[in-house]
Coordinates of C-alpha atoms in Angstrom, one line a residue:
X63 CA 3.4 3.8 -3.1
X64 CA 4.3 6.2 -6.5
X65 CA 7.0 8.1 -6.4
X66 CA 6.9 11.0 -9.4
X67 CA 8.7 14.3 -9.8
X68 CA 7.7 17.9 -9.7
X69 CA 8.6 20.7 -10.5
X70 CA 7.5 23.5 -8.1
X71 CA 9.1 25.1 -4.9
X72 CA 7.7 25.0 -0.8
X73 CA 7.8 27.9 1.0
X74 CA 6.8 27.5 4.3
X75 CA 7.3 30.3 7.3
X76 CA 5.9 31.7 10.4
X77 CA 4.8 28.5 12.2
X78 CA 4.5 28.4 15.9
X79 CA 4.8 25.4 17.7
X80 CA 7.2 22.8 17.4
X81 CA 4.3 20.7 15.6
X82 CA 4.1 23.2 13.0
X83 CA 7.8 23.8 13.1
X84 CA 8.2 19.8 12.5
X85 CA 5.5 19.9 9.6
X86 CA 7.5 23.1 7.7
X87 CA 10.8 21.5 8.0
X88 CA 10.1 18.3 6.7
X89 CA 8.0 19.9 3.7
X90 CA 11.0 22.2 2.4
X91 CA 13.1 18.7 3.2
X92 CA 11.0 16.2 1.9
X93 CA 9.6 18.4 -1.2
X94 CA 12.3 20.9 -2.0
X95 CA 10.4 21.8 -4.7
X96 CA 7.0 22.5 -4.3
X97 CA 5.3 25.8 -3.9
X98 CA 2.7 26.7 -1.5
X99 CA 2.1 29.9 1.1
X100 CA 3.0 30.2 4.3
X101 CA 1.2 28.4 7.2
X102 CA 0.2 31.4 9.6
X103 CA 1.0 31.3 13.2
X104 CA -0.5 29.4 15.4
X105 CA -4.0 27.6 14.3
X106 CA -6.1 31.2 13.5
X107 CA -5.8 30.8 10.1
X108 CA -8.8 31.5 7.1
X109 CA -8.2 28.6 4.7
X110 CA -8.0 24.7 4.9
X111 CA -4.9 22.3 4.4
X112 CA -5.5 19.1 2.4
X113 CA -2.4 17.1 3.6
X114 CA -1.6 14.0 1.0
X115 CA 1.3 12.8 -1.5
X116 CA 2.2 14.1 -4.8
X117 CA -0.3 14.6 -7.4
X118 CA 0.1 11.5 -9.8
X119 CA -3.1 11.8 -11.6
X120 CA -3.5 13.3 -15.3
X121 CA -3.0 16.6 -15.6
X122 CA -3.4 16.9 -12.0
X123 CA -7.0 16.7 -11.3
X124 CA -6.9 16.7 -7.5
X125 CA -5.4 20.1 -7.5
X126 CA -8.6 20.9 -10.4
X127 CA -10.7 19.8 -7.8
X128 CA -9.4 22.0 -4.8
X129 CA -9.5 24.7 -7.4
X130 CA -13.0 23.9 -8.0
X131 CA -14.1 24.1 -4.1
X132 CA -12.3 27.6 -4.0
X133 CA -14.5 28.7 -6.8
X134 CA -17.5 28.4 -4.6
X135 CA -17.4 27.8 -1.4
X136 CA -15.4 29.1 2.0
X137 CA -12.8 28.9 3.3
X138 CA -10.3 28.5 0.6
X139 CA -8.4 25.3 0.3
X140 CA -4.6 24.8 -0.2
X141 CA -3.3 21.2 -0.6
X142 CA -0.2 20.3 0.4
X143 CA 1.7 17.8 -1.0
X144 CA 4.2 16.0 2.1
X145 CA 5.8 13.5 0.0
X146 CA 6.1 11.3 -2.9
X147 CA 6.3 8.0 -1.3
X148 CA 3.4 6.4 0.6
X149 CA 6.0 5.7 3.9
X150 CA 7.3 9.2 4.1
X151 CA 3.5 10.4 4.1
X152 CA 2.8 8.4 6.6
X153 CA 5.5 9.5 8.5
X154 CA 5.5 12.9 8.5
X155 CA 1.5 13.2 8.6
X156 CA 1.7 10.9 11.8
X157 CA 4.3 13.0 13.1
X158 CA 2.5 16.3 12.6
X159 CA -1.1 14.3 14.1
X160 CA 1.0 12.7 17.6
X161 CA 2.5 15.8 18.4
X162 CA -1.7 17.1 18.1
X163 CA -0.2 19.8 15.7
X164 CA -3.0 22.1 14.0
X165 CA -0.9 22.6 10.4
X166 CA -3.5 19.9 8.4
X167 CA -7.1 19.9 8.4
X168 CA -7.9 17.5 5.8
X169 CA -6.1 13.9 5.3
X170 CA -5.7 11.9 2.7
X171 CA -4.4 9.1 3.4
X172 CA -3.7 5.4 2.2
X173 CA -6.8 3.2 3.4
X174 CA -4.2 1.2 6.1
X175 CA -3.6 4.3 7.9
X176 CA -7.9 4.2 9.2
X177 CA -6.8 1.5 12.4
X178 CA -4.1 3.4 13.8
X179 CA -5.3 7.0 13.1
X180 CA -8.5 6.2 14.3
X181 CA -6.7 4.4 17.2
X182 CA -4.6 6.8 18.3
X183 CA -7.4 9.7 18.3
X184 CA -6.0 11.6 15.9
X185 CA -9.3 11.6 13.6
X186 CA -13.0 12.6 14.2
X187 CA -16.0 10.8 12.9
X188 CA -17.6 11.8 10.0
X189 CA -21.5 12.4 10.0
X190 CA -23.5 13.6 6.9
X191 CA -21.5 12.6 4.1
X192 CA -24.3 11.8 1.4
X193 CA -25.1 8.5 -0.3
X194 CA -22.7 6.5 1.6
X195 CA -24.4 3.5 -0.7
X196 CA -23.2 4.7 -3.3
X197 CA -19.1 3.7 -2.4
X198 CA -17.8 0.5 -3.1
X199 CA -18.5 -1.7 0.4
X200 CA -15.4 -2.9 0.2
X201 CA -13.6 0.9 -0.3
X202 CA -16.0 1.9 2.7
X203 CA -14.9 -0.2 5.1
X204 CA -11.8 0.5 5.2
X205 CA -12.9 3.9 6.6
X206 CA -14.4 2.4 9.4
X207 CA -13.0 1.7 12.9
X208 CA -14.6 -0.1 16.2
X209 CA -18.2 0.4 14.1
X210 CA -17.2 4.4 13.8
X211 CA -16.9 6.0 9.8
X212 CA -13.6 8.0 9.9
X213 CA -12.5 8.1 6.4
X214 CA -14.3 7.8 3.1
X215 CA -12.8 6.5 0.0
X216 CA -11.7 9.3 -2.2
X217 CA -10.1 7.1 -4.8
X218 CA -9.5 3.4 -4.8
X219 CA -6.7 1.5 -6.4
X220 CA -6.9 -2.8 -7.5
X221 CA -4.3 -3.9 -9.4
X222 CA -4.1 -4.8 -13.0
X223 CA -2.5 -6.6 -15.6
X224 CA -1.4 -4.3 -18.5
X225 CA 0.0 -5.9 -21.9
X226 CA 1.0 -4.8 -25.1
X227 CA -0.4 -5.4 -28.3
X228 CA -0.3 -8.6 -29.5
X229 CA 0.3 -10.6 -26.6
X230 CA -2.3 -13.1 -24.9
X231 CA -2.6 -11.8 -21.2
X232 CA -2.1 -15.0 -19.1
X233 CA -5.2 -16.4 -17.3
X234 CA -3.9 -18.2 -14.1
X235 CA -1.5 -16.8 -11.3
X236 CA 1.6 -19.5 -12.7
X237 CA 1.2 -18.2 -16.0
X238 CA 1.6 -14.6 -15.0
X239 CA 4.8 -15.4 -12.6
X240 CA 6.3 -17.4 -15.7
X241 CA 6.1 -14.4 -18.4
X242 CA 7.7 -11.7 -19.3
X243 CA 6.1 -9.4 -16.3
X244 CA 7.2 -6.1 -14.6
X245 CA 6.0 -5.6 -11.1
X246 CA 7.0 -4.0 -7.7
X247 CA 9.3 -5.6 -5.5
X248 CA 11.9 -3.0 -4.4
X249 CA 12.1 -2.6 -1.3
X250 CA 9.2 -0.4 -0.1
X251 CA 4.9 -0.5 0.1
X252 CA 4.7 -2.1 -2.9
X253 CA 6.6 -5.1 -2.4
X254 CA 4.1 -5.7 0.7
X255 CA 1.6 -5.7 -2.0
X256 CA 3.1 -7.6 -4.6
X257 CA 4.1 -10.4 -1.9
X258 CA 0.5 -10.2 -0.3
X259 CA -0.6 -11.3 -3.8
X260 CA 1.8 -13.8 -4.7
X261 CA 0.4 -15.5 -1.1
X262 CA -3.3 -15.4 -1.8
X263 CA -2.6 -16.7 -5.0
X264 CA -0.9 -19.2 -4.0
X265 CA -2.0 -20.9 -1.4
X266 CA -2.5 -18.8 1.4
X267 CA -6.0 -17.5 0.0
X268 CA -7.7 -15.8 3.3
X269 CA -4.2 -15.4 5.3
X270 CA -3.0 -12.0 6.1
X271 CA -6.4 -9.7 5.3
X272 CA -8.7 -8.3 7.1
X273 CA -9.1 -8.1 11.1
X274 CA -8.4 -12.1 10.8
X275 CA -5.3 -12.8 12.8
X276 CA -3.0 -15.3 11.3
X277 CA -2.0 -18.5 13.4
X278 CA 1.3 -19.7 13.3
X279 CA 0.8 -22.8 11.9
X280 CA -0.8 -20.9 8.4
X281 CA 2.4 -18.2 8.9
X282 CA 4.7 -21.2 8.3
X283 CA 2.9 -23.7 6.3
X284 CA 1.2 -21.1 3.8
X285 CA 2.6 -17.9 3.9
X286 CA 6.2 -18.9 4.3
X287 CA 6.1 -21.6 1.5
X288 CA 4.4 -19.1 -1.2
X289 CA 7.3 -16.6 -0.5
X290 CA 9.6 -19.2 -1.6
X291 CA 8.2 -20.1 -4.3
X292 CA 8.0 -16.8 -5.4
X293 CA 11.7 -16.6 -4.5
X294 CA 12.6 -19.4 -7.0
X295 CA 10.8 -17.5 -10.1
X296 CA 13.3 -14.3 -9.6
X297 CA 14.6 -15.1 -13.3
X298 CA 14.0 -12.6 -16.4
X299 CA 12.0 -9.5 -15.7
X300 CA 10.6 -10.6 -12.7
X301 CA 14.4 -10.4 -11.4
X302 CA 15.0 -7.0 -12.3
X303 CA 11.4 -5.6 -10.8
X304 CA 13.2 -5.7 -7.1
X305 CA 14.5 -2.7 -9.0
X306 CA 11.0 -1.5 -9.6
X307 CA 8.4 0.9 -7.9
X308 CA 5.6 2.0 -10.1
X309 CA 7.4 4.6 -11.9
X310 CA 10.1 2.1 -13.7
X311 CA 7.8 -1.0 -14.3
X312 CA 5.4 1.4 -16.3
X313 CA 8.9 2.4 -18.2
X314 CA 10.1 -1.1 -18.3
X315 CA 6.3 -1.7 -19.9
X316 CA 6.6 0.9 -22.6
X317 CA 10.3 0.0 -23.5
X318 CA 9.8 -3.8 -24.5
X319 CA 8.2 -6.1 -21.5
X320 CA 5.4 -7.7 -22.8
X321 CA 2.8 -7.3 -19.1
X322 CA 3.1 -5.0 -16.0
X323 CA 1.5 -5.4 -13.2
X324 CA 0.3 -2.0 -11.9
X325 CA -2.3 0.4 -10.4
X326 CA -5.1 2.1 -12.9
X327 CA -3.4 5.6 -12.5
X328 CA -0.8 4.0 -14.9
X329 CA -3.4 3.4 -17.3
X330 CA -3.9 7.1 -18.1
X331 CA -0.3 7.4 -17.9
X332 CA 0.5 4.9 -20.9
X333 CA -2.1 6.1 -22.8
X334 CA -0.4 9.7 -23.0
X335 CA 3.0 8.2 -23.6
X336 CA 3.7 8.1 -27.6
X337 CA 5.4 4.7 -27.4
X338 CA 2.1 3.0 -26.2
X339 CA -0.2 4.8 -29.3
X340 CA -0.7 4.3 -32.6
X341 CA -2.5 8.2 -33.7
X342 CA -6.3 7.6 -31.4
X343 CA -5.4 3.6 -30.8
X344 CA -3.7 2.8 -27.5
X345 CA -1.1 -0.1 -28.2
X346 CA -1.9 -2.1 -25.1
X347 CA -4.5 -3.4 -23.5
X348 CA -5.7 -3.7 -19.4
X349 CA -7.3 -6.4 -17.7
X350 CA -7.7 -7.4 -14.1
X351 CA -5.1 -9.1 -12.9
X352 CA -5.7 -13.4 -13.2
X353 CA -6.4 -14.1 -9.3
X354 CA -7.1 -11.9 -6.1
X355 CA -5.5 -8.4 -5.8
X356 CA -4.9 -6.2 -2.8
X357 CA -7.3 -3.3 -2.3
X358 CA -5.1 0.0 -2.3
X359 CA -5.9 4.0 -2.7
X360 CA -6.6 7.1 -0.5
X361 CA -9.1 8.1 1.6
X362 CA -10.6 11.1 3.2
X363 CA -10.2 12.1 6.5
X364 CA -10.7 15.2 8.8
X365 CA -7.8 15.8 11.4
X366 CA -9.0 15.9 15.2
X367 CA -6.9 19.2 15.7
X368 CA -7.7 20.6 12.9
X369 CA -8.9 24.4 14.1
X370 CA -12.0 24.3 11.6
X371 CA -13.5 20.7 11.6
X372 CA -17.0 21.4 10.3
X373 CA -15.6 23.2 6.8
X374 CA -13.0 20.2 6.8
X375 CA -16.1 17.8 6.5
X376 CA -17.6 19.9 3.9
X377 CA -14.6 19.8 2.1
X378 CA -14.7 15.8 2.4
X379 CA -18.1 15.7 1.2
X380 CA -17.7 18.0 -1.6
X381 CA -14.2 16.1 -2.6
X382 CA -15.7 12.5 -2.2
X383 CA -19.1 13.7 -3.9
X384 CA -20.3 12.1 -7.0
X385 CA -19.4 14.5 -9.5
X386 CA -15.7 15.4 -8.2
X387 CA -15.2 11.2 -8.2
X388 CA -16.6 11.4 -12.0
X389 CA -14.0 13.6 -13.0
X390 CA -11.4 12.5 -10.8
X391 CA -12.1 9.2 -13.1
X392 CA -12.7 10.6 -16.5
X393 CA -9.9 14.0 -16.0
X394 CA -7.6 12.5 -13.4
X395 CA -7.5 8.7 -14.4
X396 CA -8.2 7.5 -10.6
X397 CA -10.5 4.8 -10.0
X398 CA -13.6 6.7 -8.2
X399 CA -15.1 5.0 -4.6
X400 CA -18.6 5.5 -5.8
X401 CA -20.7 3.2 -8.5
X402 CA -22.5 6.3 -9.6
X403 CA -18.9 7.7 -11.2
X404 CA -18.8 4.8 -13.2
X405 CA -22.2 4.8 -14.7
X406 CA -23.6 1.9 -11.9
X407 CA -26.7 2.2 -10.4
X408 CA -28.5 -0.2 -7.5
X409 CA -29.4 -3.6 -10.0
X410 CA -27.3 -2.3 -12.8
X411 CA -23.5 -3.0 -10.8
X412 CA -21.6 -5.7 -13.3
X413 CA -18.5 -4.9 -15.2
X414 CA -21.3 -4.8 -18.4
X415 CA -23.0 -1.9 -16.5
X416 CA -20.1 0.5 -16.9
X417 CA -20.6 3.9 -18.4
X418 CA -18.0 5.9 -18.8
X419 CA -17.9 9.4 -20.3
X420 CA -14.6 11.2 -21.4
X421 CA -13.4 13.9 -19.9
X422 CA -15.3 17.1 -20.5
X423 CA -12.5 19.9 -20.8
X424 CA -10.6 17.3 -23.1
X425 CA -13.6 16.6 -25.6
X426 CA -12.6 16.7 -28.9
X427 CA -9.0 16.4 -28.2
X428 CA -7.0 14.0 -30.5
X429 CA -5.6 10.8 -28.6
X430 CA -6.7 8.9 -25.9
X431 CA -8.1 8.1 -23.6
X432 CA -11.8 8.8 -25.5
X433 CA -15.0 7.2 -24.2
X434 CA -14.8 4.0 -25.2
X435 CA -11.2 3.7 -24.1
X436 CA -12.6 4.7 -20.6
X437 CA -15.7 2.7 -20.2
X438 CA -13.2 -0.8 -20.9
X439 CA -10.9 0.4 -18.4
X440 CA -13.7 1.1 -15.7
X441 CA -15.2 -2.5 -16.9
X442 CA -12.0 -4.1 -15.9
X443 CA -11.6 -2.4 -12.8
X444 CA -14.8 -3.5 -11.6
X445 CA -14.0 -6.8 -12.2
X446 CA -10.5 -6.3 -10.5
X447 CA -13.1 -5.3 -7.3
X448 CA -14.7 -8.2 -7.5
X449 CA -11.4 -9.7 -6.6
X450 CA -9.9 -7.7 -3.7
X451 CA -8.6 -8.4 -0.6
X452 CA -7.8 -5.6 1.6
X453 CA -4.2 -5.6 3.6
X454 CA -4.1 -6.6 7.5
X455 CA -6.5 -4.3 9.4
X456 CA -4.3 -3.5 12.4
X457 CA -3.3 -0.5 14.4
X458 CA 0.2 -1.8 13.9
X459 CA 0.2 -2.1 10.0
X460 CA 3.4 0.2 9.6
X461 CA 5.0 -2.2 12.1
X462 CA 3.9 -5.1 10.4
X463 CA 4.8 -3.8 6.5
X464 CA 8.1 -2.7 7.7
X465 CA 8.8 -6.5 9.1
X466 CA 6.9 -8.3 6.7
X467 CA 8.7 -7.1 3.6
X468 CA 12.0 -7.1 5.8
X469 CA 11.4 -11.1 5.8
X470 CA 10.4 -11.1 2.1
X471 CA 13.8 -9.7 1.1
X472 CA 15.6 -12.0 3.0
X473 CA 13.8 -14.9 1.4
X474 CA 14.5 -13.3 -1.9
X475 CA 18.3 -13.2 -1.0
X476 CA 18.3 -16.5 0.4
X477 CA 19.7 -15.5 3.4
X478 CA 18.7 -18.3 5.9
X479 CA 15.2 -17.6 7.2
X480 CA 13.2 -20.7 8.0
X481 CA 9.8 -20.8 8.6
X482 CA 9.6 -20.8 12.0
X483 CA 11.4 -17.3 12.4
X484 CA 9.7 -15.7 9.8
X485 CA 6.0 -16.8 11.4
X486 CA 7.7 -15.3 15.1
X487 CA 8.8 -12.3 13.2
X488 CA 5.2 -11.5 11.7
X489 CA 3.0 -12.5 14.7
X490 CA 5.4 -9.9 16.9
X491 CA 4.7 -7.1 14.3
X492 CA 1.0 -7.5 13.9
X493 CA 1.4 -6.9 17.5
X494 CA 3.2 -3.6 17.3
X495 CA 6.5 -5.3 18.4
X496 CA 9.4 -4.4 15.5
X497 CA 11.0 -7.8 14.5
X498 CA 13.3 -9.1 12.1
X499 CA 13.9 -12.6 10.1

């Protein structure tokens, strides 16, 4: 769902196969400029591929932690960065895994992905990955698959309501849908979000989540009606964020709109951003967002082809552990999966409990974001967890995203969809049948 750019240049050579041929040609395509070595023929091969999008976190922390690993342990890790965009990685990595291709051995991939991957048999079970008590339940699960653990959270997204200083975040769902608020509703992943929200929050609480299968009676008297409603408040700064993915709300938020709706990785990116500081004091504040959010991030997952399994769930482990997800949170500005990064502990799990140090390499650095800074981020994204909803669980979700937020647009444009086609077009999509308005 981020789209950022880089700045470095992928070299990819010698495959065999046409998997491996697919995976090298959409990499030099898709990331023209990223650098990595060649994959070696065929799957003999000494080191590991970690297989996710771009990098987005401060000062790119998950590449610190692969660096880490290669410190200490063997074999080596490389990770390859497929794409910016959460629907190209799913694309390509699902091309690579269906034609059983050997180039990736680690995946990280958005928590949707766990039904169908796990579905299709493209990912092994994972056994012995410590303290899985310590994730957030509600990360956790959406690892899991017909009672199997496939995945593990390896960093979890909620969204949040940012504002600058001065301004009075809005405490009800209307109130946020009536301000001056930049959001994501272009036409890609996050406008399935953003819609998904504006549903649960009005009205159609408990439609569309989970392994629950919507009727079509609650398709066109709840979900349908809260899309149009949302429709009608396209005025002001909600009108231009169909223009918006992540990347231009959080510059819309630090030009002049007064809240942004947005994922915590934005946090750490507004808080290096002069606009948004005065010297050590961050000029905006974060809160959870007024009403239930939709549980996003990554999660871990070891490919079934991948040529060296066992050292691909020791790299899980090592990445998921509790001190990579404290410094993925303190360095990297990702919300961790386990309590323990946060400062939690079993009895001591409210948004008061949160303890969050600053990041170790940057201590003593001027600006933010410092301890304190931290530890009221974490509280709020604890909260924000308290209020999450995960996505349809479904085999089919990219069928159903693609036709879901095909509908929403039309409804947006006013184009003529009634209720009764949009609940038809839905219900065929969470069935893996493509549909349209």
């Amino acid at each position: 769902m981020r789209v950022l750019p880089s700045g470095r240049r992928a070299r990819v050579s010698a495959v065999a196969g046409a998997a491996l041929v697919l995976a090298a040609w959409l990499v030099v395509v898709l990331r023209p400029d990223a650098s990595y070595p060649a994959l070696k023929a065929g799957c003999d091969r000494g080191e590991l591929f970690v297989a996710g999008g771009t990098d987005v976190s401060l000062k790119n922390q998950r590449r610190a932690l692969i660096q880490q690993w290669n410190k200490g342990h063997r074999p080596h890790a490389t990770l390859v960065e497929v794409a910016d965009s959460t629907d190209l990685q799913h694309s390509q990595i699902k091309a690579v895994e269906e034609s059983k291709g050997c180039a990736y051995d680690v995946l990280i991939m958005d928590n949707t992905w766990t039904a169908q991957f796990a579905d299709a048999g493209y990912l092994r079970p994972l056994d012995g990955v410590e303290d899985l008590d310590d994730f957030f339940p509600v990360a956790l699960r959406t690892g899991r698959w017909k009672g199997k653990q496939y995945a593990v959270p390896f960093n979890v997204d909620v969204g949040l309501l940012y504002y600058r200083e001065g301004v009075t975040p809005p405490t009800t769902w209307q109130g946020l849908l009536t301000s001056d608020v930049a959001t994501q509703l272009a036409g890609y992943e996050g406008l399935t979000v953003n819609a998904l929200e504006a549903v649960w929050n009005d009205g159609g609480g408990g439609v569309l989540t989970g392994e629950g299968r919507p009727s079509g009676k609650e398709l066109r008297t709840k979900v349908y009606p809260a899309l149009v409603r949302l429709a009608s408040r396209l005025r002001g700064r909600l009108g231009l964020s169909r223009q918006y993915k992540e990347p231009e709300s959080i510059e819309a938020f630090a030009a002049d709109a007064a809240l942004m709706r947005n994922w915590p990785y934005a946090f750490s990116a507004l808080a290096s951003e002069p606009r948004m500081r005065d010297g050590a004091r961050l000029r905006f504040g974060v809160t959870a967002l007024p009403g239930r959010t939709v549980l996003g991030g990554q999660n871990l997952a070891v490919s079934k082809y991948s040529p060296r399994p066992d050292a691909a769930a020791r790299l899980v482990g090592f990445l998921s552990g509790a001190q990579s997800q404290r410094l993925l949170f303190a360095c990297g500005g990702f919300v961790p999966g386990r309590y323990s990064a946060l400062g939690l502990s079993p009895g001591h799990r409210s948004p008061a409990d949160v303890r969050a140090p600053a990041c170790p390499s940057r201590s003593g650095e001027a600006g933010p974001p410092d301890e304190a800074q931290l530890t009221g981020f974490g509280r709020a994204v604890v909260t924000a967890l308290g209020r999450v909803r995960p996505r349809p669980v479904t085999p089919h979700y990219s069928t159903f995203s693609d036709t879901f937020r095909g509908c929403v647009q039309k409804i947006f444009n006013g184009e003529g969809t009634d209720a009764a086609s949009f609940a038809r077009a839905v219900e065929r999509s969470l069935d893996g049948r493509p549909a349209s308005c």
